[in-house]
Coordinates of C-alpha atoms in Angstrom, one line a residue:
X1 CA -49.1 -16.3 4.9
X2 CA -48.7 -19.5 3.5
X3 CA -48.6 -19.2 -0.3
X4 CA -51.6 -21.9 -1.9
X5 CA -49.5 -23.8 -5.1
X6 CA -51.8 -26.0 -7.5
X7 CA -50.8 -29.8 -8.0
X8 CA -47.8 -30.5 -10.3
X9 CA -48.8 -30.5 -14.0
X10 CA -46.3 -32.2 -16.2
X11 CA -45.6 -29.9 -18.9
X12 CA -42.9 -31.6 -20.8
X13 CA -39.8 -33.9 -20.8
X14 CA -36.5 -32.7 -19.7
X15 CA -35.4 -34.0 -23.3
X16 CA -37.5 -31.5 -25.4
X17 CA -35.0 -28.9 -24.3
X18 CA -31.4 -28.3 -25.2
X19 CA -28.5 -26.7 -22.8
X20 CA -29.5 -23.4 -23.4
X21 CA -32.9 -23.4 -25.0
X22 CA -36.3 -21.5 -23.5
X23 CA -39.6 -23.2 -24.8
X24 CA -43.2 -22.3 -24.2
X25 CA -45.5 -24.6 -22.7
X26 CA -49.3 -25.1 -22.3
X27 CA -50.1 -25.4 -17.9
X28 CA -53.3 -25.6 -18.6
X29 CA -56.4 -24.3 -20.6
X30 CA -55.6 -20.5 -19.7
X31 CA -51.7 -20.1 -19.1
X32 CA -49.0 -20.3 -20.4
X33 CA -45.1 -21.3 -19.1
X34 CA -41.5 -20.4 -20.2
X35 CA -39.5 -23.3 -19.3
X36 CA -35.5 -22.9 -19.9
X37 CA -33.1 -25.4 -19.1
X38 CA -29.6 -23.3 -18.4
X39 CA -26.6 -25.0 -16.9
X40 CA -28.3 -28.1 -16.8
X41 CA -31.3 -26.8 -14.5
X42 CA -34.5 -26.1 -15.5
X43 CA -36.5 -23.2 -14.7
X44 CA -39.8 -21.8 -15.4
X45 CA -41.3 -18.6 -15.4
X46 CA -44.4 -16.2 -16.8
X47 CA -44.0 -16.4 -20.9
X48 CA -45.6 -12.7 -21.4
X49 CA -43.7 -9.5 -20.9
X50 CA -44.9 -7.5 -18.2
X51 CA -45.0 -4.3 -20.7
X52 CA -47.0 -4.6 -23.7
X53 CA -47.2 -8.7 -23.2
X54 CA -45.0 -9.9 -25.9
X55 CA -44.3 -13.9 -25.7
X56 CA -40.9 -14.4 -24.3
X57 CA -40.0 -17.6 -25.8
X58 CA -39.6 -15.7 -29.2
X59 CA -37.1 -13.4 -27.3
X60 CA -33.6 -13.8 -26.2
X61 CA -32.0 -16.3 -23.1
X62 CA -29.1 -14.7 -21.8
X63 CA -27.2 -15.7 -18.9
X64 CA -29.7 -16.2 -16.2
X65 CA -32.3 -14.0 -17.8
X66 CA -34.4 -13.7 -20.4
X67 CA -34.5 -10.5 -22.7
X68 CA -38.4 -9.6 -24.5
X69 CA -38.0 -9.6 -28.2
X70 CA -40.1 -6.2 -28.5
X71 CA -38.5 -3.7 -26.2
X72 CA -35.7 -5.4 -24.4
X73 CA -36.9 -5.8 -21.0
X74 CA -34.8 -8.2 -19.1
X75 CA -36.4 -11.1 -15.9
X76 CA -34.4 -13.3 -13.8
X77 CA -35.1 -16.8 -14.7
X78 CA -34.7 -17.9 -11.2
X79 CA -37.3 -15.2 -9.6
X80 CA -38.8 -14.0 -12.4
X81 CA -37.8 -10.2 -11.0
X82 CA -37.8 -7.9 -13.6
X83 CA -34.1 -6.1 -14.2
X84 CA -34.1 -4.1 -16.7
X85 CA -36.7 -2.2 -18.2
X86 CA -39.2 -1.1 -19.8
X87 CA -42.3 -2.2 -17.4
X88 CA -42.7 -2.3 -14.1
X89 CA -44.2 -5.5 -12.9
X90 CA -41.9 -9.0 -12.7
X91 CA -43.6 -12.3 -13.7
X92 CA -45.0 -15.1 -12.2
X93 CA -41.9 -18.0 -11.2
X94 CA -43.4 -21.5 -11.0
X95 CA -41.8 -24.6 -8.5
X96 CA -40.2 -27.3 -11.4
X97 CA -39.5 -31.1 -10.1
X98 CA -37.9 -33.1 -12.5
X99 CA -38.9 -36.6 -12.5
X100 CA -37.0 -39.6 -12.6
X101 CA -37.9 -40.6 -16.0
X102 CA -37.6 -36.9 -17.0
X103 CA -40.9 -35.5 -16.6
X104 CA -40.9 -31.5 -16.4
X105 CA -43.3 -31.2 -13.4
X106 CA -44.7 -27.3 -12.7
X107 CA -46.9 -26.1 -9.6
X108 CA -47.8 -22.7 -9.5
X109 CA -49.1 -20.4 -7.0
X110 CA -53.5 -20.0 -7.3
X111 CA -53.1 -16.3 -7.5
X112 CA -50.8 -16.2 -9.9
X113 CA -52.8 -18.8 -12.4
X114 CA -55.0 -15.6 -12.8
X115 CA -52.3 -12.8 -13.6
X116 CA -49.6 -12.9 -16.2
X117 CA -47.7 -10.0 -13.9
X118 CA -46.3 -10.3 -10.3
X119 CA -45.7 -7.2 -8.4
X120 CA -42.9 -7.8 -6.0
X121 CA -43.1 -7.9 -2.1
X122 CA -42.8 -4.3 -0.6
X123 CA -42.9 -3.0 2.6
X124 CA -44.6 -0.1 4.4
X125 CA -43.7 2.8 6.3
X126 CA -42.2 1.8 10.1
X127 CA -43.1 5.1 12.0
X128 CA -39.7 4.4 14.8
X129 CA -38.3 4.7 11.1
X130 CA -37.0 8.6 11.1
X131 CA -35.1 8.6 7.9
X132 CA -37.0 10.8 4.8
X133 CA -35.9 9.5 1.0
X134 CA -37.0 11.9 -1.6
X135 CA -37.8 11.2 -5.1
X136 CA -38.0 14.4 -7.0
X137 CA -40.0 14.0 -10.2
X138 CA -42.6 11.6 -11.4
X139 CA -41.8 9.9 -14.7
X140 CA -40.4 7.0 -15.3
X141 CA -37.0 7.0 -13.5
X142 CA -38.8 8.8 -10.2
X143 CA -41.9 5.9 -10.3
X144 CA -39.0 3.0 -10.4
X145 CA -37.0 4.6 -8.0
X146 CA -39.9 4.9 -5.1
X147 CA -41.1 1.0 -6.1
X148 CA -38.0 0.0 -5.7
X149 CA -36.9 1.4 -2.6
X150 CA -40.1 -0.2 -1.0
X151 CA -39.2 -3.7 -2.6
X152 CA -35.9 -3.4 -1.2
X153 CA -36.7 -2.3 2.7
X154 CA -36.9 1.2 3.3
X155 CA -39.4 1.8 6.0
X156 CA -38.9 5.3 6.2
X157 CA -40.5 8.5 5.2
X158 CA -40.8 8.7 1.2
X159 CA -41.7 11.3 -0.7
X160 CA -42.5 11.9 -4.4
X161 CA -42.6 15.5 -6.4
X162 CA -44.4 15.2 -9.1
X163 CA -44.5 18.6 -11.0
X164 CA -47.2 17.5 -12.6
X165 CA -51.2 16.9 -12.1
X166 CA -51.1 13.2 -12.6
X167 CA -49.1 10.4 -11.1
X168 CA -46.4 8.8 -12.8
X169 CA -47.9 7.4 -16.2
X170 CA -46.5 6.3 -19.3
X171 CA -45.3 9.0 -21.3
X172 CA -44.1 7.2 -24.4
X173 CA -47.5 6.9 -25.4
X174 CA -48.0 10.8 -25.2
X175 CA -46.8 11.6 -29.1
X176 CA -48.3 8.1 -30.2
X177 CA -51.8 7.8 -29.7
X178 CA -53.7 10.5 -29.6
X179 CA -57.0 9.4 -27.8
X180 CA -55.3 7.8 -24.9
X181 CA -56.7 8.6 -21.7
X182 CA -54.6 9.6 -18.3
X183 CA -56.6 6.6 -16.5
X184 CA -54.9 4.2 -18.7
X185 CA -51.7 5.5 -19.0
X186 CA -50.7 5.8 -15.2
X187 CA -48.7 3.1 -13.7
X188 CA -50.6 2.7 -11.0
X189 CA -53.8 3.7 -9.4
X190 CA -53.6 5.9 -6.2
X191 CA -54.9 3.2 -3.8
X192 CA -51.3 1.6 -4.7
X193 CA -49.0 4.9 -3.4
X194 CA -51.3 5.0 0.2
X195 CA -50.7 1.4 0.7
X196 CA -47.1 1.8 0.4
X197 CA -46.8 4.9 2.3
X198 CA -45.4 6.5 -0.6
X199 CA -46.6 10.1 -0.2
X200 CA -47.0 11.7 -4.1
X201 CA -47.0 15.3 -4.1
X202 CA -48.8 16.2 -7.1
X203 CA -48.9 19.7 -9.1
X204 CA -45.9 20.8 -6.7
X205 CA -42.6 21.6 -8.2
X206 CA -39.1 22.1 -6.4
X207 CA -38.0 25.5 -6.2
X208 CA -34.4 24.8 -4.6
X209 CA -31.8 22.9 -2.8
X210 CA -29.5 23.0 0.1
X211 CA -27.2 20.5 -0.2
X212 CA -25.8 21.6 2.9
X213 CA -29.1 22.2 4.9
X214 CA -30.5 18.7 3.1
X215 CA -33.3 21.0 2.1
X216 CA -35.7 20.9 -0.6
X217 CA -37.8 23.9 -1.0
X218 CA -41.4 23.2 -3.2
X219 CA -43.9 25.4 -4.9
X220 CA -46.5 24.7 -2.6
X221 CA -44.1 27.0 0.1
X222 CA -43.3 23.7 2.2
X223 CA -39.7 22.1 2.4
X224 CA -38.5 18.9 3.1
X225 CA -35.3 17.9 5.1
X226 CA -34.2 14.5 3.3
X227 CA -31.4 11.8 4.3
X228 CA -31.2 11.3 0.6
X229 CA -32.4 12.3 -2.4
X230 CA -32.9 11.3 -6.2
X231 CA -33.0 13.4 -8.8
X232 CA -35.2 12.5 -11.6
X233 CA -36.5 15.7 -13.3
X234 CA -36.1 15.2 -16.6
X235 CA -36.4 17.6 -19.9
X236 CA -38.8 19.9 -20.8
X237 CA -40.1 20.6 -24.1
X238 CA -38.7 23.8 -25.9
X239 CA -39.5 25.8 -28.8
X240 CA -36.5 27.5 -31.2
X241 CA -36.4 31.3 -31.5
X242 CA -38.7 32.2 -34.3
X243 CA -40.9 34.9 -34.9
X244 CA -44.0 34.1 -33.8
X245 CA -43.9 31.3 -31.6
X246 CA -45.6 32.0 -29.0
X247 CA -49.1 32.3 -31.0
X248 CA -52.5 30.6 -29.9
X249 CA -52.2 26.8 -31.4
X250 CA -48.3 26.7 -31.3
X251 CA -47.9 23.4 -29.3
X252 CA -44.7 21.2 -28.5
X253 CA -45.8 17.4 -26.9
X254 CA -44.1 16.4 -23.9
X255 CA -46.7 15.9 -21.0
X256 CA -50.3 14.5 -20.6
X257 CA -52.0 18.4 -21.0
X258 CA -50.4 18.9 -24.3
X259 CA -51.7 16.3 -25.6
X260 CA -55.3 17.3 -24.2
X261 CA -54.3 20.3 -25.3
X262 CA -54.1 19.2 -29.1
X263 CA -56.9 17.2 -28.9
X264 CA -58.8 20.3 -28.2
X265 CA -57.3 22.3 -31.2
X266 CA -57.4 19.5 -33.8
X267 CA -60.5 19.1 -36.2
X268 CA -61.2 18.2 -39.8
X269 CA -60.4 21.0 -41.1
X270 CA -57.1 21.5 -39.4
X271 CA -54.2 22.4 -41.4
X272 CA -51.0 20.7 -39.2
X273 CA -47.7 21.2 -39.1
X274 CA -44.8 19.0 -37.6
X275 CA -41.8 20.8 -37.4
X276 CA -38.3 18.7 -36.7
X277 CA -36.4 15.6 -37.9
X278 CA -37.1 13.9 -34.5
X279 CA -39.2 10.8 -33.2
X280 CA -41.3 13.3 -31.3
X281 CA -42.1 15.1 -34.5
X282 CA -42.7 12.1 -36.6
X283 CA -44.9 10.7 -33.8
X284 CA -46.7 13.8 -33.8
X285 CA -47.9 14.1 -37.5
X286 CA -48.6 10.4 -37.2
X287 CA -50.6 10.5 -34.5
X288 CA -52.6 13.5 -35.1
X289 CA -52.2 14.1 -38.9
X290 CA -55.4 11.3 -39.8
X291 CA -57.5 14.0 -37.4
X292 CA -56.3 16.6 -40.0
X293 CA -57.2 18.0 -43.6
X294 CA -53.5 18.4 -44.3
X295 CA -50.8 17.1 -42.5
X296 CA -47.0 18.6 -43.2
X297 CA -43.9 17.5 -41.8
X298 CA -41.1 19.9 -41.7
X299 CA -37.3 19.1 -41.5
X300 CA -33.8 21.1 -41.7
X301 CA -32.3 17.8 -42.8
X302 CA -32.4 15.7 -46.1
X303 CA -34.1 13.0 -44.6
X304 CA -35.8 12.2 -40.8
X305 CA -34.1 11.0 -38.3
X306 CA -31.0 11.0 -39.9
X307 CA -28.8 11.6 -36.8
X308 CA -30.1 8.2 -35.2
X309 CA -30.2 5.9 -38.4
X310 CA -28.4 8.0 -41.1
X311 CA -29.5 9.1 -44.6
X312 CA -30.2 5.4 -45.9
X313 CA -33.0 4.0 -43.3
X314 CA -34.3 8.1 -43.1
X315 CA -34.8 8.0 -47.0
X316 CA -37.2 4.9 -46.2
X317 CA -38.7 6.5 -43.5
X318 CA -39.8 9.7 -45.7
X319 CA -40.9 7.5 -48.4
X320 CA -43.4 5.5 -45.8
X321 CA -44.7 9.1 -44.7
X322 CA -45.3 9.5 -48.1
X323 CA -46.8 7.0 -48.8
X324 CA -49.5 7.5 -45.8
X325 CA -50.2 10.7 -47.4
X326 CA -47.9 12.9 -45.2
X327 CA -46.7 16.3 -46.8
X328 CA -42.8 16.6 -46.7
X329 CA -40.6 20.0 -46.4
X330 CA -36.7 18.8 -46.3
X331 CA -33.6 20.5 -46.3
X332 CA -36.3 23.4 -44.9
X333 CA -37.4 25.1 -41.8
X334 CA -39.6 28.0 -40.8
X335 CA -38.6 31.4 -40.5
X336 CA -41.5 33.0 -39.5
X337 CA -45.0 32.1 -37.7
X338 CA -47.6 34.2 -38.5
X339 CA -51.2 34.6 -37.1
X340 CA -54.6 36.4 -37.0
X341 CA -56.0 39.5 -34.6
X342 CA -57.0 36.8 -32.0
X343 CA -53.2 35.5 -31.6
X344 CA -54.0 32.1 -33.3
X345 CA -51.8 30.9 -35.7
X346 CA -52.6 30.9 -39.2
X347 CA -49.8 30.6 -41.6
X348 CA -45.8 29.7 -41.5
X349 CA -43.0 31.2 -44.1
X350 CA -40.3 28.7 -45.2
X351 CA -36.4 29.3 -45.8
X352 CA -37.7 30.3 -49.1
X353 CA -40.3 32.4 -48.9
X354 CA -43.1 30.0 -49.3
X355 CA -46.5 30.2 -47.2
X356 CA -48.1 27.4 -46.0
X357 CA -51.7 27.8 -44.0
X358 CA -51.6 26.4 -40.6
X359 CA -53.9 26.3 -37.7
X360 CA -51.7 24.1 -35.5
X361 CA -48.5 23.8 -34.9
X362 CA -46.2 21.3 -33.4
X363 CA -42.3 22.0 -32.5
X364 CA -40.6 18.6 -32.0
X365 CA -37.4 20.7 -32.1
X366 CA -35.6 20.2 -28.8
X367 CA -35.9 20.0 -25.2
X368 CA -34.0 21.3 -22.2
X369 CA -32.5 19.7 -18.4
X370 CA -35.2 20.7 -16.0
X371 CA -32.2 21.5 -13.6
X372 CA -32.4 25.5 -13.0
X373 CA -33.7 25.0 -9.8
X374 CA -30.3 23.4 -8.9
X375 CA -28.3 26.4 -9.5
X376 CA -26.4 27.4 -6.5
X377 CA -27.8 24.5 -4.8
X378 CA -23.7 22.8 -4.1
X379 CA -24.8 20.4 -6.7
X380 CA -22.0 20.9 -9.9
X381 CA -24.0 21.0 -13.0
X382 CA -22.3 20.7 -16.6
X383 CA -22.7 23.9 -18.9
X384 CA -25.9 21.8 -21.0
X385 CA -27.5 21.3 -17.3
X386 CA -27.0 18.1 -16.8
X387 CA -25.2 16.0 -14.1
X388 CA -22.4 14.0 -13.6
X389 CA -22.4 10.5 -11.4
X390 CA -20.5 7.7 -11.3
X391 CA -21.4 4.0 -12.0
X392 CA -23.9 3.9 -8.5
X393 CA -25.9 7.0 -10.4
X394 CA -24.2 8.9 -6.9
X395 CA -23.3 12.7 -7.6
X396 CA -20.3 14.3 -6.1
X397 CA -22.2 15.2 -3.6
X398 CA -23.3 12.6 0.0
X399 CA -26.2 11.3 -0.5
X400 CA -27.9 13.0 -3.4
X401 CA -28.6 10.6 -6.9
X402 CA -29.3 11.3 -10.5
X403 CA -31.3 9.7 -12.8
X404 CA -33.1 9.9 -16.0
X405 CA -32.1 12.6 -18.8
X406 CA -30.6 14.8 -16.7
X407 CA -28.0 11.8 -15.2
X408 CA -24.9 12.3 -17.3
X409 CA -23.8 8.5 -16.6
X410 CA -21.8 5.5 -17.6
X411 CA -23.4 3.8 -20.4
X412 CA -21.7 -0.1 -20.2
X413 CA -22.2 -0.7 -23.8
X414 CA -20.5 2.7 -24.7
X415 CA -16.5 1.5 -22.6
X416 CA -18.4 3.2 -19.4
X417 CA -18.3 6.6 -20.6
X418 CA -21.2 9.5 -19.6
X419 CA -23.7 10.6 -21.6
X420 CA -27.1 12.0 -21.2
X421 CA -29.7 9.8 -23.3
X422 CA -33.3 10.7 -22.9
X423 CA -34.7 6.8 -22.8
X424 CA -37.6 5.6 -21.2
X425 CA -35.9 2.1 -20.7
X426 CA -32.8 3.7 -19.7
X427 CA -35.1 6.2 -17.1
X428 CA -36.6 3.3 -15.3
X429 CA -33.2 1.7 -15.2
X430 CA -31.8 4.1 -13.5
X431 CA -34.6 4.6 -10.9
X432 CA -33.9 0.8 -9.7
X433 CA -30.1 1.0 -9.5
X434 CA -30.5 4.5 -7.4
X435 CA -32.4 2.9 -5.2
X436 CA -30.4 -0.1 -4.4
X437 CA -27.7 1.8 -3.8
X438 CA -29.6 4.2 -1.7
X439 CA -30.9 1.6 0.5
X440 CA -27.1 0.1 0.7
X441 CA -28.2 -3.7 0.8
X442 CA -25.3 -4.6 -2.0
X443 CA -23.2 -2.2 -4.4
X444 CA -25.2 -2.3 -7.5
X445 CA -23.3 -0.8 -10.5
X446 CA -24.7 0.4 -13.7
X447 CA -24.5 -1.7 -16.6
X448 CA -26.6 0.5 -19.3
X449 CA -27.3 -0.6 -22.6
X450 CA -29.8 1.9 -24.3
X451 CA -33.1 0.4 -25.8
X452 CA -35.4 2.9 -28.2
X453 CA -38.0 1.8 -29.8
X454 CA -41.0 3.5 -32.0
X455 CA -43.8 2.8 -33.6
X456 CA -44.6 4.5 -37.2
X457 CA -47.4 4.0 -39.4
X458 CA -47.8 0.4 -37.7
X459 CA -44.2 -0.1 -38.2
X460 CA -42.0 -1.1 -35.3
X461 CA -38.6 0.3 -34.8
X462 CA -36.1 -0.6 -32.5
X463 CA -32.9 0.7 -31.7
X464 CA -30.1 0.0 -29.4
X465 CA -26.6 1.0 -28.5
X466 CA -25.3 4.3 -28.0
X467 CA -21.9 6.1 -29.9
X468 CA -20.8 7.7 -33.2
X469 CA -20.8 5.9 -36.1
X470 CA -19.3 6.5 -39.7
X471 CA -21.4 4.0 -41.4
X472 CA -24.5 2.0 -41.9
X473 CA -24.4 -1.7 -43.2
X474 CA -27.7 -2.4 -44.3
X475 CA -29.0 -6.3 -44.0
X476 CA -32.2 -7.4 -45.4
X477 CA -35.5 -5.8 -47.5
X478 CA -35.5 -2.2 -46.8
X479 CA -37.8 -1.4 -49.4
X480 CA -40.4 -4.0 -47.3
X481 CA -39.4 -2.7 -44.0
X482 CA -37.6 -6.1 -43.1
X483 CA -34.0 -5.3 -42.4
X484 CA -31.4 -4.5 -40.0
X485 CA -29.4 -1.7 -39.8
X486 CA -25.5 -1.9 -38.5
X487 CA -23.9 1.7 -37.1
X488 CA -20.3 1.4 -37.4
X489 CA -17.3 3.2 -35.9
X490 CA -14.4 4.3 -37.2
X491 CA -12.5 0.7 -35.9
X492 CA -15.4 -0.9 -37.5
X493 CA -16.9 -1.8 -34.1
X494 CA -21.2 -2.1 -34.4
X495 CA -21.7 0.8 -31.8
X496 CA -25.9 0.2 -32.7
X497 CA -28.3 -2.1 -34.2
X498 CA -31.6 -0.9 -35.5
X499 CA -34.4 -3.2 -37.2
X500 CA -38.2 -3.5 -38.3
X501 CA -39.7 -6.3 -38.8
X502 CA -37.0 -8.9 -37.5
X503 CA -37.4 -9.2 -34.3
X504 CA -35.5 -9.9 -32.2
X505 CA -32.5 -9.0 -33.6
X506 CA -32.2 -5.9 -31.8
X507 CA -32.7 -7.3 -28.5
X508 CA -30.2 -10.0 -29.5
X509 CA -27.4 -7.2 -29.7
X510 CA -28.4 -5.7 -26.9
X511 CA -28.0 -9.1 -25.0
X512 CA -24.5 -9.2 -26.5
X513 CA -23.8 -5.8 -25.3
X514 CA -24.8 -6.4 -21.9
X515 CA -22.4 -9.6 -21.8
X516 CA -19.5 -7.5 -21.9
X517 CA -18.7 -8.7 -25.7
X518 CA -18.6 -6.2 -28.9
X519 CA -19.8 -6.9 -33.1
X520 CA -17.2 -6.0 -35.2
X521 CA -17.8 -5.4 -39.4
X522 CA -15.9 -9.1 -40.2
X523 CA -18.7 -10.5 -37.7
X524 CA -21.3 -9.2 -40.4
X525 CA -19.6 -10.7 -43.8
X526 CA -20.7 -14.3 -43.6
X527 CA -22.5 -14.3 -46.7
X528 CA -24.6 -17.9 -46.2
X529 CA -25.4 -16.6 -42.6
X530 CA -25.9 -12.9 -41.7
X531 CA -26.9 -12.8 -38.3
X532 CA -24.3 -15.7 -37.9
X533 CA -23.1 -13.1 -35.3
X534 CA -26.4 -14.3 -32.7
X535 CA -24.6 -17.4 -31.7
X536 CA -22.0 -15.9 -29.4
X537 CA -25.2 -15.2 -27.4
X538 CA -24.8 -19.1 -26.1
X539 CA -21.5 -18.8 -25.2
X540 CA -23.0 -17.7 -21.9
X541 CA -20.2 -16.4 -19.7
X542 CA -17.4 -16.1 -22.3
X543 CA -16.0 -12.6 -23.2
X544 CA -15.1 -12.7 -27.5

């Protein structure tokens, strides 16, 4: 098929751009273009990100790709492929001709003058095609990973587990919006999986592996002999050893039915109670405390989230909980849960002694490697559960992938050393690079740079980088949530950058990252130019 491109609309001059430079550009009444002009050619794409739509001309150009100021996904400016995540879709690339006397000229394709995302070409089942590719799990790192192996060829059997009820669907949203409906948190709809052949096997769980039978044994009582396999199971939710805890309206948030779950709990008259430091526990009283009477958040530590962005940026962080009228327990925890005849929960006891009502409670304490099933499987797992692989996301053993939170993989950013990091972005990264190295077209290696971001009390967070740091140099109006924050190591190397409100700062050191080059404290000490640091991002192809 023949694709049907408009007539060329001159959309600028080749002068209105510098070497290096990414400008917007009106196409016509309804769309938008990103044109960039990069090693003196000129390219033009889709200017919204394919994930929550930011405008991509406010975001950073990096070599050959352009990074979204919000959440750091990363397109090809020559295809317009999405490469790094989060999202799933790629965007719209448009034919340029430059003109003689420097007109910018930009046809695009009809369907596309309709649709700010592009899903990428992908091929169906060949039934001569005897090989079976599993994908075991269903979140984000599982969804990618089945895509992408139809994007990239594989005409053979695939199969996706998906422990639970739903098909894959965004589960970052899960802790931050409460009223959020299944329908419009799945990635796609099920017409999408049958077109592609991908068969999703939902509400089954696996049981066990042979590695050496190249078995996978399910809950439904069926196995399935696979030619490879990705693992993508992720964590599960967990709850700390406290008297109690197992009461009616004791509740951690992880998966869709919790959340229905709370919902269902949750009234005016509710006394809540977050328990943790974490982003799932700040979500949580954030999310559901305005359906509450009282709202309390409950933390062993001085300040939230002070493991992730230290005692400075957590102090600001209680104050804006504060401030929205959120109770605050530090330097606390609860010793016992106590509850009524029925089993419902009624009441917790603090470290010192004191009793605070509650009718719902919500552990955002920990969570654990959904990997027991792997025991004695031939698959080595670490003492914590999780898995080694190396920079193809391949185990020690043939043909079997990890992915997701349980990978314990190279992070680039971190000198290529493992780690287990529970990321969305990070998940879906890994799904894609499995699957190009399952399907064996080229040798794709990881090149992880984390990306977190959150969203409190309207508040925007990011976060990126990965490593232990011994301090925080703070730049900007923390008071006014304006500011970036700096985590440095020991050699004064920036191992993270977090921000709110000044975007795209993060996504700027994330770029950086990804180019191989490091931030170091002196970087940070230019006193007329803080962020003088952002222009080593056009040194495109240069290692400082």
């Amino acid at each position: 098929m023949v694709d049907d491109y408009t007539d060329p609309v001159a959309v600028c001059n080749v002068g209105d751009l510098q070497e290096h430079e990414m400008k917007q550009f009106q196409f016509n009444e309804n769309t938008k273009v990103l044109v960039v002009k990069q090693k003196d050619q000129i390219k033009a794409i889709g200017n919204k990100c394919t994930h929550y739509g930011a405008p991509l001309h406010t975001g950073v150009l990096g070599d050959g790709r352009v990074r979204c100021p919000w959440h750091g996904a990363c397109f090809s400016i020559d295809s317009g492929d999405i490469e790094d995540f989060p999202g799933l879709d790629s965007l719209p690339c448009y034919k340029v001709e430059v003109k003689s006397d420097g007109q910018v000229m930009v046809r695009a394709k009809r369907k596309d003058l309709e649709n700010t995302r592009r899903l990428k070409d992908m091929v169906k089942r060949d039934p001569k095609d005897n090989r079976c590719y599993v994908v075991v799990g269903g979140g984000p790192a599982g969804a990618v990973c089945a895509e992408t192996l139809r994007q990239e060829g594989f005409t053979g059997r695939l199969v996706m587990v998906c422990k639970e009820q739903y098909l894959p669907y965004d589960r970052v949203k899960v802790s931050k919006a409460s009223d959020v409906q299944i329908e419009t948190l799945q990635f796609r709809k099920p017409q999408f999986y049958e077109e592609y052949d991908i068969e999703t096997l939902m509400g089954v769980a696996a049981t066990k592996l042979s590695c050496e039978e190249k078995t996978l044994y399910l809950s439904n009582n069926t196995t399935v002999t696979y030619d490879k396999i990705f693992i993508a199971t992720g964590c599960s939710a967990s709850k700390p050893s406290i008297k109690g805890s197992n009461l009616k309206g004791v509740m951690v948030v992880r998966e869709y039915d919790d959340l229905k779950e709370i919902n269902k709990l949750i009234t005016p008259e509710s006394n809540l109670v977050c328990l943790g430091s974490s982003f799932i526990a700040l979500e949580a009283a954030q999310s559901w405390g305005k359906k509450a009477k009282c709202a309390t958040l409950i933390s062993r530590t001085e300040f939230p989230l002070m493991a992730t962005f230290g005692a400075v940026v957590g102090e600001r962080v209680l104050r804006l909980y504060k401030d929205q009228g959120i109770h605050t327990v530090m330097n606390s925890g609860i010793v016992e849960i106590l509850g009524d005849d029925n089993n419902n929960v009624t009441d917790v006891i603090l470290k010192d002694g004191t009793k605070l009502p509650c009718d719902i409670l919500i552990m955002g304490t920990g969570s654990k490697f959904n990997t027991d099933f792997l025991i004695g499987s031939g698959l080595p797992l670490n003492h914590n559960g999780s898995i080694d692989t190396d920079l193809y996301l391949k185990t020690l053993v043939d043909d079997v992938y990890v992915g997701g939170d349980i990978a314990n993989a190279p992070v680039y950013s971190h000198n290529q050393e493992r780690a287990a990091i529970g990321h969305y972005q990070l998940a879906q990264y890994h799904g894609r690079i499995a699957a190009l190295n399952m399907v064996g077209k080229t040798t794709e290696e990881l090149r992880a740079v984390p990306f977190f971001f959150t969203m409190l009390f309207g508040k925007g967070f990011r976060y990126s980088g990965y490593g232990k740091y011994n301090d925080v140099v703070i730049e900007g109006d923390l008071d006014n949530l304006k500011f970036v924050a700096y985590f440095l190591d020991g050699d004064d190397k920036v191992v993270a950058v977090a921000s709110c409100g000044r975007d795209p700062i993060v996504a700027q050191f994330a770029e950086l990252q990804s180019q191989g080059k490091t931030l170091h404290r002196k970087d940070l000490e230019d006193p007329s130019d803080p962020v003088a640091w952002t222009k080593k991002l056009k040194l495109v192809g240069k290692c400082i």
